[in-house]
């Protein structure tokens, strides 16, 4: 009686892969002036060529004078913001006051560095007003290294937007130009126009842009429509 034996030697070798991350897109732009800061994010949540939602706010209110823009892998965004909320509540219960914008920036840096061997797949930006009433913007790399800046873009369309910010706000690659202080109206208009231009080239940015102005009196939010396709 013949015995059938499976012969797998002729099958091609296969390798199974698993990635704990996904890229859900999104872009953050933040600029600051003498006594204010403006931060903008789009509202599209997508993966690959699929749009999962058209109305996801990516700007989180941290305090009355500080906002966090967070995009990338939405699962890590939710986990990171929950972690920060818990630390902020613990600080307020202990000290009886809200954390300052500069202290929040340092806390976010430490939180990201703690996960340096399995980083959060997020692009983060902190914008607000510091203890001296001056506008501030803090940008980050994935493992917590950060710096205070005047303007910055991060996320899926950052490579498109950053050169425009360098030219229009940083006055780089311009000659015979007298730099003028950035006003609130110009900052908001520029962020809105930047997103309108970026969504023409980046499929992960679109639907709406949420623009928030932060100053000593509080936070003012506006929304503007972008491309839906």
GROMACS .gro file of N, CA, C and O in nm, residues 101-196:
model
  384
  101UNK      N    1   0.263   7.628   2.993
  101UNK     CA    2   0.286   7.575   2.858
  101UNK      C    3   0.427   7.517   2.844
  101UNK      O    4   0.445   7.412   2.784
  102UNK      N    5   0.525   7.584   2.901
  102UNK     CA    6   0.663   7.533   2.893
  102UNK      C    7   0.678   7.402   2.969
  102UNK      O    8   0.750   7.311   2.926
  103UNK      N    9   0.610   7.390   3.084
  103UNK     CA   10   0.615   7.266   3.161
  103UNK      C   11   0.544   7.153   3.087
  103UNK      O   12   0.589   7.037   3.092
  104UNK      N   13   0.435   7.184   3.018
  104UNK     CA   14   0.365   7.083   2.938
  104UNK      C   15   0.455   7.033   2.826
  104UNK      O   16   0.460   6.913   2.797
  105UNK      N   17   0.529   7.124   2.765
  105UNK     CA   18   0.622   7.084   2.659
  105UNK      C   19   0.728   6.988   2.711
  105UNK      O   20   0.762   6.889   2.646
  106UNK      N   21   0.781   7.016   2.830
  106UNK     CA   22   0.881   6.928   2.891
  106UNK      C   23   0.819   6.794   2.929
  106UNK      O   24   0.881   6.688   2.911
  107UNK      N   25   0.696   6.795   2.981
  107UNK     CA   26   0.630   6.671   3.019
  107UNK      C   27   0.606   6.581   2.898
  107UNK      O   28   0.626   6.459   2.904
  108UNK      N   29   0.565   6.641   2.786
  108UNK     CA   30   0.545   6.563   2.664
  108UNK      C   31   0.676   6.503   2.616
  108UNK      O   32   0.680   6.387   2.572
  109UNK      N   33   0.784   6.579   2.626
  109UNK     CA   34   0.915   6.528   2.588
  109UNK      C   35   0.953   6.405   2.671
  109UNK      O   36   0.998   6.303   2.618
  110UNK      N   37   0.932   6.412   2.802
  110UNK     CA   38   0.966   6.300   2.891
  110UNK      C   39   0.877   6.178   2.862
  110UNK      O   40   0.925   6.064   2.865
  111UNK      N   41   0.750   6.203   2.832
  111UNK     CA   42   0.657   6.094   2.801
  111UNK      C   43   0.698   6.021   2.673
  111UNK      O   44   0.696   5.898   2.667
  112UNK      N   45   0.738   6.097   2.571
  112UNK     CA   46   0.783   6.035   2.446
  112UNK      C   47   0.915   5.961   2.465
  112UNK      O   48   0.934   5.851   2.411
  113UNK      N   49   1.006   6.018   2.543
  113UNK     CA   50   1.137   5.954   2.564
  113UNK      C   51   1.123   5.824   2.643
  113UNK      O   52   1.199   5.729   2.621
  114UNK      N   53   1.026   5.818   2.732
  114UNK     CA   54   1.003   5.696   2.809
  114UNK      C   55   0.970   5.578   2.718
  114UNK      O   56   1.002   5.464   2.751
  115UNK      N   57   0.909   5.607   2.602
  115UNK     CA   58   0.873   5.502   2.507
  115UNK      C   59   0.971   5.497   2.389
  115UNK      O   60   0.934   5.454   2.279
  116UNK      N   61   1.095   5.534   2.412
  116UNK     CA   62   1.189   5.545   2.301
  116UNK      C   63   1.219   5.413   2.233
  116UNK      O   64   1.258   5.411   2.115
  117UNK      N   65   1.205   5.299   2.302
  117UNK     CA   66   1.234   5.169   2.241
  117UNK      C   67   1.112   5.112   2.168
  117UNK      O   68   1.125   5.013   2.096
  118UNK      N   69   0.997   5.168   2.188
  118UNK     CA   70   0.874   5.132   2.116
  118UNK      C   71   0.793   5.260   2.102
  118UNK      O   72   0.690   5.277   2.165
  119UNK      N   73   0.838   5.353   2.016
  119UNK     CA   74   0.786   5.491   2.019
  119UNK      C   75   0.640   5.501   1.978
  119UNK      O   76   0.588   5.418   1.902
  120UNK      N   77   0.576   5.605   2.030
  120UNK     CA   78   0.445   5.644   1.978
  120UNK      C   79   0.465   5.694   1.834
  120UNK      O   80   0.551   5.777   1.808
  121UNK      N   81   0.382   5.643   1.742
  121UNK     CA   82   0.391   5.687   1.602
  121UNK      C   83   0.302   5.810   1.586
  121UNK      O   84   0.194   5.804   1.528
  122UNK      N   85   0.347   5.922   1.641
  122UNK     CA   86   0.269   6.045   1.638
  122UNK      C   87   0.360   6.162   1.603
  122UNK      O   88   0.480   6.161   1.631
  123UNK      N   89   0.299   6.261   1.541
  123UNK     CA   90   0.365   6.388   1.514
  123UNK      C   91   0.300   6.491   1.607
  123UNK      O   92   0.179   6.512   1.599
  124UNK      N   93   0.380   6.554   1.692
  124UNK     CA   94   0.325   6.636   1.799
  124UNK      C   95   0.370   6.781   1.789
  124UNK      O   96   0.484   6.809   1.747
  125UNK      N   97   0.280   6.870   1.831
  125UNK     CA   98   0.310   7.012   1.834
  125UNK      C   99   0.235   7.075   1.951
  125UNK      O  100   0.115   7.051   1.969
  126UNK      N  101   0.307   7.151   2.031
  126UNK     CA  102   0.246   7.224   2.142
  126UNK      C  103   0.251   7.373   2.109
  126UNK      O  104   0.356   7.425   2.070
  127UNK      N  105   0.136   7.440   2.122
  127UNK     CA  106   0.129   7.583   2.094
  127UNK      C  107   0.051   7.651   2.205
  127UNK      O  108  -0.046   7.595   2.257
  128UNK      N  109   0.093   7.772   2.241
  128UNK     CA  110   0.022   7.844   2.346
  128UNK      C  111   0.093   7.971   2.385
  128UNK      O  112   0.167   8.030   2.307
  129UNK      N  113   0.068   8.014   2.508
  129UNK     CA  114   0.126   8.135   2.563
  129UNK      C  115   0.199   8.099   2.691
  129UNK      O  116   0.144   8.027   2.776
  130UNK      N  117   0.322   8.144   2.707
  130UNK     CA  118   0.402   8.108   2.825
  130UNK      C  119   0.369   8.198   2.944
  130UNK      O  120   0.278   8.283   2.938
  131UNK      N  121   0.443   8.182   3.052
  131UNK     CA  122   0.416   8.258   3.174
  131UNK      C  123   0.440   8.408   3.158
  131UNK      O  124   0.386   8.488   3.235
  132UNK      N  125   0.520   8.445   3.060
  132UNK     CA  126   0.548   8.587   3.035
  132UNK      C  127   0.450   8.648   2.935
  132UNK      O  128   0.465   8.765   2.897
  133UNK      N  129   0.351   8.570   2.890
  133UNK     CA  130   0.252   8.620   2.795
  133UNK      C  131   0.297   8.618   2.651
  133UNK      O  132   0.231   8.677   2.565
  134UNK      N  133   0.408   8.552   2.622
  134UNK     CA  134   0.460   8.545   2.485
  134UNK      C  135   0.414   8.417   2.416
  134UNK      O  136   0.405   8.312   2.479
  135UNK      N  137   0.388   8.427   2.287
  135UNK     CA  138   0.349   8.310   2.210
  135UNK      C  139   0.464   8.211   2.197
  135UNK      O  140   0.580   8.251   2.188
  136UNK      N  141   0.431   8.083   2.197
  136UNK     CA  142   0.535   7.980   2.188
  136UNK      C  143   0.484   7.860   2.109
  136UNK      O  144   0.366   7.827   2.112
  137UNK      N  145   0.576   7.798   2.038
  137UNK     CA  146   0.549   7.676   1.961
  137UNK      C  147   0.662   7.578   1.991
  137UNK      O  148   0.780   7.615   1.985
  138UNK      N  149   0.626   7.454   2.024
  138UNK     CA  150   0.726   7.349   2.051
  138UNK      C  151   0.702   7.234   1.954
  138UNK      O  152   0.590   7.184   1.943
  139UNK      N  153   0.808   7.193   1.886
  139UNK     CA  154   0.801   7.079   1.794
  139UNK      C  155   0.887   6.965   1.845
  139UNK      O  156   0.983   6.986   1.920
  140UNK      N  157   0.853   6.842   1.802
  140UNK     CA  158   0.913   6.720   1.859
  140UNK      C  159   0.957   6.624   1.750
  140UNK      O  160   0.901   6.622   1.640
  141UNK      N  161   1.057   6.541   1.785
  141UNK     CA  162   1.084   6.422   1.705
  141UNK      C  163   1.017   6.303   1.774
  141UNK      O  164   0.959   6.318   1.883
  142UNK      N  165   1.019   6.182   1.715
  142UNK     CA  166   0.941   6.071   1.773
  142UNK      C  167   0.982   6.028   1.913
  142UNK      O  168   0.901   5.968   1.985
  143UNK      N  169   1.105   6.056   1.955
  143UNK     CA  170   1.150   6.009   2.086
  143UNK      C  171   1.168   6.122   2.187
  143UNK      O  172   1.238   6.106   2.287
  144UNK      N  173   1.107   6.237   2.162
  144UNK     CA  174   1.099   6.338   2.264
  144UNK      C  175   1.193   6.456   2.255
  144UNK      O  176   1.182   6.549   2.335
  145UNK      N  177   1.288   6.455   2.163
  145UNK     CA  178   1.373   6.573   2.147
  145UNK      C  179   1.288   6.688   2.094
  145UNK      O  180   1.214   6.671   1.998
  146UNK      N  181   1.295   6.804   2.157
  146UNK     CA  182   1.207   6.913   2.118
  146UNK      C  183   1.280   7.046   2.123
  146UNK      O  184   1.386   7.060   2.185
  147UNK      N  185   1.221   7.146   2.057
  147UNK     CA  186   1.277   7.280   2.060
  147UNK      C  187   1.165   7.383   2.043
  147UNK      O  188   1.062   7.353   1.983
  148UNK      N  189   1.188   7.499   2.098
  148UNK     CA  190   1.093   7.608   2.086
  148UNK      C  191   1.120   7.683   1.956
  148UNK      O  192   1.235   7.716   1.925
  149UNK      N  193   1.013   7.710   1.881
  149UNK     CA  194   1.027   7.772   1.750
  149UNK      C  195   0.921   7.879   1.730
  149UNK      O  196   0.829   7.894   1.811
  150UNK      N  197   0.933   7.949   1.618
  150UNK     CA  198   0.834   8.050   1.581
  150UNK      C  199   0.727   7.992   1.490
  150UNK      O  200   0.612   8.034   1.492
  151UNK      N  201   0.764   7.894   1.411
  151UNK     CA  202   0.670   7.830   1.318
  151UNK      C  203   0.720   7.689   1.287
  151UNK      O  204   0.840   7.662   1.291
  152UNK      N  205   0.626   7.600   1.257
  152UNK     CA  206   0.665   7.462   1.225
  152UNK      C  207   0.545   7.389   1.167
  152UNK      O  208   0.431   7.414   1.204
  153UNK      N  209   0.572   7.298   1.076
  153UNK     CA  210   0.471   7.206   1.021
  153UNK      C  211   0.516   7.064   1.045
  153UNK      O  212   0.636   7.034   1.039
  154UNK      N  213   0.422   6.975   1.075
  154UNK     CA  214   0.454   6.833   1.089
  154UNK      C  215   0.336   6.752   1.038
  154UNK      O  216   0.224   6.801   1.026
  155UNK      N  217   0.362   6.626   1.008
  155UNK     CA  218   0.257   6.539   0.956
  155UNK      C  219   0.279   6.507   0.810
  155UNK      O  220   0.388   6.525   0.755
  156UNK      N  221   0.173   6.459   0.745
  156UNK     CA  222   0.187   6.403   0.610
  156UNK      C  223   0.220   6.508   0.504
  156UNK      O  224   0.282   6.476   0.403
  157UNK      N  225   0.181   6.634   0.524
  157UNK     CA  226   0.207   6.739   0.425
  157UNK      C  227   0.318   6.834   0.469
  157UNK      O  228   0.333   6.942   0.412
  158UNK      N  229   0.396   6.796   0.568
  158UNK     CA  230   0.497   6.888   0.623
  158UNK      C  231   0.604   6.924   0.520
  158UNK      O  232   0.653   7.037   0.518
  159UNK      N  233   0.640   6.829   0.432
  159UNK     CA  234   0.743   6.857   0.333
  159UNK      C  235   0.697   6.962   0.232
  159UNK      O  236   0.781   7.032   0.173
  160UNK      N  237   0.567   6.973   0.214
  160UNK     CA  238   0.513   7.074   0.123
  160UNK      C  239   0.503   7.209   0.192
  160UNK      O  240   0.532   7.313   0.134
  161UNK      N  241   0.463   7.208   0.318
  161UNK     CA  242   0.429   7.332   0.389
  161UNK      C  243   0.551   7.403   0.447
  161UNK      O  244   0.560   7.525   0.445
  162UNK      N  245   0.648   7.326   0.498
  162UNK     CA  246   0.762   7.388   0.568
  162UNK      C  247   0.840   7.488   0.482
  162UNK      O  248   0.875   7.596   0.531
  163UNK      N  249   0.869   7.459   0.355
  163UNK     CA  250   0.939   7.559   0.274
  163UNK      C  251   0.860   7.689   0.258
  163UNK      O  252   0.919   7.797   0.252
  164UNK      N  253   0.728   7.678   0.251
  164UNK     CA  254   0.646   7.799   0.241
  164UNK      C  255   0.652   7.882   0.369
  164UNK      O  256   0.661   8.005   0.365
  165UNK      N  257   0.650   7.814   0.485
  165UNK     CA  258   0.665   7.885   0.612
  165UNK      C  259   0.802   7.952   0.621
  165UNK      O  260   0.814   8.066   0.669
  166UNK      N  261   0.905   7.880   0.578
  166UNK     CA  262   1.040   7.938   0.580
  166UNK      C  263   1.046   8.067   0.498
  166UNK      O  264   1.113   8.163   0.538
  167UNK      N  265   0.976   8.068   0.387
  167UNK     CA  266   0.981   8.184   0.298
  167UNK      C  267   0.894   8.299   0.347
  167UNK      O  268   0.936   8.414   0.349
  168UNK      N  269   0.771   8.268   0.388
  168UNK     CA  270   0.675   8.372   0.419
  168UNK      C  271   0.685   8.426   0.561
  168UNK      O  272   0.654   8.542   0.586
  169UNK      N  273   0.725   8.342   0.657
  169UNK     CA  274   0.737   8.387   0.795
  169UNK      C  275   0.883   8.405   0.835
  169UNK      O  276   0.920   8.499   0.905
  170UNK      N  277   0.969   8.310   0.792
  170UNK     CA  278   1.111   8.321   0.823
  170UNK      C  279   1.188   8.412   0.730
  170UNK      O  280   1.306   8.440   0.754
  171UNK      N  281   1.124   8.455   0.619
  171UNK     CA  282   1.185   8.544   0.519
  171UNK      C  283   1.317   8.488   0.468
  171UNK      O  284   1.411   8.563   0.441
  172UNK      N  285   1.323   8.355   0.454
  172UNK     CA  286   1.444   8.293   0.399
  172UNK      C  287   1.441   8.298   0.247
  172UNK      O  288   1.335   8.294   0.185
  173UNK      N  289   1.560   8.305   0.187
  173UNK     CA  290   1.575   8.311   0.041
  173UNK      C  291   1.504   8.432  -0.018
  173UNK      O  292   1.452   8.427  -0.130
  174UNK      N  293   1.500   8.541   0.057
  174UNK     CA  294   1.448   8.667   0.008
  174UNK      C  295   1.552   8.776   0.032
  174UNK      O  296   1.623   8.774   0.132
  175UNK      N  297   1.558   8.868  -0.060
  175UNK     CA  298   1.652   8.979  -0.047
  175UNK      C  299   1.576   9.111  -0.050
  175UNK      O  300   1.468   9.121  -0.110
  176UNK      N  301   1.633   9.210   0.018
  176UNK     CA  302   1.574   9.344   0.024
  176UNK      C  303   1.431   9.341   0.079
  176UNK      O  304   1.341   9.408   0.028
  177UNK      N  305   1.412   9.261   0.184
  177UNK     CA  306   1.282   9.250   0.247
  177UNK      C  307   1.293   9.296   0.391
  177UNK      O  308   1.385   9.255   0.463
  178UNK      N  309   1.200   9.380   0.433
  178UNK     CA  310   1.197   9.427   0.571
  178UNK      C  311   1.098   9.340   0.649
  178UNK      O  312   0.976   9.352   0.629
  179UNK      N  313   1.145   9.249   0.736
  179UNK     CA  314   1.053   9.162   0.810
  179UNK      C  315   0.958   9.243   0.896
  179UNK      O  316   0.998   9.334   0.968
  180UNK      N  317   0.830   9.209   0.888
  180UNK     CA  318   0.728   9.276   0.969
  180UNK      C  319   0.674   9.179   1.073
  180UNK      O  320   0.665   9.058   1.047
  181UNK      N  321   0.638   9.228   1.191
  181UNK     CA  322   0.583   9.139   1.294
  181UNK      C  323   0.456   9.070   1.245
  181UNK      O  324   0.374   9.128   1.174
  182UNK      N  325   0.441   8.946   1.285
  182UNK     CA  326   0.325   8.867   1.245
  182UNK      C  327   0.203   8.909   1.327
  182UNK      O  328   0.208   8.911   1.451
  183UNK      N  329   0.095   8.940   1.259
  183UNK     CA  330  -0.029   8.979   1.326
  183UNK      C  331  -0.123   8.858   1.337
  183UNK      O  332  -0.104   8.757   1.269
  184UNK      N  333  -0.224   8.871   1.420
  184UNK     CA  334  -0.321   8.762   1.437
  184UNK      C  335  -0.393   8.730   1.306
  184UNK      O  336  -0.406   8.614   1.267
  185UNK      N  337  -0.442   8.834   1.239
  185UNK     CA  338  -0.519   8.812   1.116
  185UNK      C  339  -0.432   8.750   1.008
  185UNK      O  340  -0.476   8.659   0.936
  186UNK      N  341  -0.308   8.797   0.995
  186UNK     CA  342  -0.220   8.741   0.892
  186UNK      C  343  -0.185   8.596   0.924
  186UNK      O  344  -0.178   8.511   0.834
  187UNK      N  345  -0.164   8.564   1.050
  187UNK     CA  346  -0.131   8.427   1.089
  187UNK      C  347  -0.246   8.332   1.056
  187UNK      O  348  -0.225   8.226   0.998
  188UNK      N  349  -0.369   8.370   1.092
  188UNK     CA  350  -0.483   8.283   1.065
  188UNK      C  351  -0.508   8.268   0.915
  188UNK      O  352  -0.536   8.158   0.867
  189UNK      N  353  -0.498   8.380   0.843
  189UNK     CA  354  -0.518   8.374   0.698
  189UNK      C  355  -0.412   8.287   0.631
  189UNK      O  356  -0.442   8.208   0.541
  190UNK      N  357  -0.288   8.298   0.677
  190UNK     CA  358  -0.180   8.220   0.618
  190UNK      C  359  -0.199   8.071   0.645
  190UNK      O  360  -0.181   7.988   0.554
  191UNK      N  361  -0.236   8.034   0.766
  191UNK     CA  362  -0.258   7.893   0.797
  191UNK      C  363  -0.372   7.837   0.713
  191UNK      O  364  -0.364   7.725   0.660
  192UNK      N  365  -0.479   7.912   0.698
  192UNK     CA  366  -0.591   7.866   0.616
  192UNK      C  367  -0.549   7.847   0.470
  192UNK      O  368  -0.580   7.745   0.408
  193UNK      N  369  -0.475   7.943   0.414
  193UNK     CA  370  -0.432   7.932   0.274
  193UNK      C  371  -0.332   7.819   0.257
  193UNK      O  372  -0.330   7.752   0.152
  194UNK      N  373  -0.247   7.796   0.356
  194UNK     CA  374  -0.149   7.688   0.348
  194UNK      C  375  -0.220   7.552   0.340
  194UNK      O  376  -0.183   7.466   0.260
  195UNK      N  377  -0.322   7.533   0.420
  195UNK     CA  378  -0.395   7.406   0.415
  195UNK      C  379  -0.472   7.392   0.284
  195UNK      O  380  -0.483   7.281   0.229
  196UNK      N  381  -0.526   7.501   0.234
  196UNK     CA  382  -0.597   7.496   0.106
  196UNK      C  383  -0.503   7.453  -0.007
  196UNK      O  384  -0.542   7.379  -0.099
   0.00000   0.00000   0.00000
